[in-house]
Amino acid sequence: MGYAKERGKLEKLLTRLVGINIYNEKSLAVLHDSHEKFSHTVRILKNKEPEIFSDLYQNELQQVKDGKKAVKEEDAIEDRQNNFLAYKDAIARAIEKTIEATLVA
């Protein structure tokens, strides 16, 4: 089954994350937008091929959600920056794993 369209969306999201390293409102908005778009795309893939993408939908998406929650809950600037980077890394890892799964499928 072809996943080129979804893979293209994911690759575009991954390139958006490259320059984001410092916590600020603009960068956080980009991460939230990337999270939403990733969530939507992985949901589409899960519905097309549940055997391949269900684990990614459940596990990777949950890690991204946990990262988002950690950024929201932290008050100290340094800890918020660290959680922000962890959130970014969780999104990037999830996208990369999903891209790999589309290549294998």
XYZ file of C-alpha atoms in Angstrom:
105
model
C 0.000 0.000 0.000
C 1.354 3.450 -0.841
C 2.090 5.879 1.937
C 3.978 8.510 -0.070
C 1.495 11.286 0.705
C 1.619 10.709 4.466
C 5.392 10.188 4.416
C 5.773 13.517 2.603
C 3.735 15.263 5.294
C 5.864 13.691 8.013
C 9.142 14.596 6.308
C 7.961 18.196 6.011
C 7.135 18.240 9.734
C 10.557 16.870 10.558
C 12.284 19.663 8.635
C 10.238 22.261 10.543
C 11.695 20.990 13.817
C 15.348 21.353 12.818
C 15.881 24.978 13.860
C 13.863 24.890 17.061
C 16.092 24.753 20.135
C 15.087 27.576 22.462
C 11.841 27.764 24.377
C 9.648 30.712 23.454
C 6.012 31.124 22.499
C 6.687 30.967 18.754
C 8.749 27.776 19.030
C 6.186 26.213 21.337
C 3.440 27.042 18.816
C 5.442 25.285 16.082
C 5.824 22.209 18.303
C 2.117 22.162 19.144
C 1.245 22.489 15.461
C 3.674 19.692 14.560
C 2.177 17.543 17.302
C -1.333 18.088 15.948
C -0.315 17.344 12.368
C 1.629 14.245 13.414
C -1.341 13.044 15.439
C -3.663 13.504 12.485
C -1.322 11.746 10.051
C -0.592 8.778 12.312
C -4.346 8.403 12.920
C -4.892 8.208 9.151
C -2.158 5.586 8.856
C -3.577 3.590 11.774
C -6.982 3.537 10.139
C -5.492 2.371 6.821
C -3.243 -0.322 8.272
C -3.926 -1.006 11.976
C -1.507 -3.947 12.224
C 1.450 -1.762 11.301
C 0.601 1.607 12.819
C -1.425 0.882 15.983
C 1.658 0.591 18.185
C 3.031 3.859 16.835
C -0.328 5.502 17.419
C -0.536 4.295 21.004
C 3.079 4.427 22.188
C 4.766 7.209 20.256
C 1.789 9.536 20.388
C 1.536 8.997 24.148
C 5.196 9.953 24.611
C 4.580 13.143 22.636
C 1.537 13.935 24.787
C 3.575 13.354 27.945
C 6.234 15.760 26.655
C 3.633 18.430 25.970
C 2.208 18.001 29.453
C 5.656 18.294 31.064
C 6.300 21.618 29.326
C 2.944 22.997 30.462
C 3.394 21.960 34.086
C 6.915 23.280 34.645
C 7.374 26.738 36.173
C 11.167 27.050 36.405
C 12.663 28.474 33.190
C 15.596 26.050 33.049
C 13.380 23.015 33.641
C 10.858 24.285 31.107
C 13.661 24.602 28.521
C 14.778 21.027 29.240
C 11.216 19.725 28.982
C 10.728 21.727 25.797
C 13.740 20.005 24.219
C 12.481 16.617 25.424
C 9.080 17.390 23.852
C 10.766 18.335 20.574
C 12.849 15.147 20.637
C 9.760 13.025 21.350
C 8.001 14.520 18.329
C 11.068 14.045 16.112
C 11.546 10.401 17.221
C 7.881 9.631 16.697
C 7.945 11.138 13.217
C 11.139 9.274 12.300
C 9.720 5.929 13.493
C 6.537 6.537 11.542
C 8.479 7.413 8.397
C 10.475 4.188 8.785
C 7.261 2.201 9.179
C 5.856 3.696 5.974
C 8.988 2.623 4.115
C 8.794 -0.958 5.420
C 5.041 -1.358 4.915
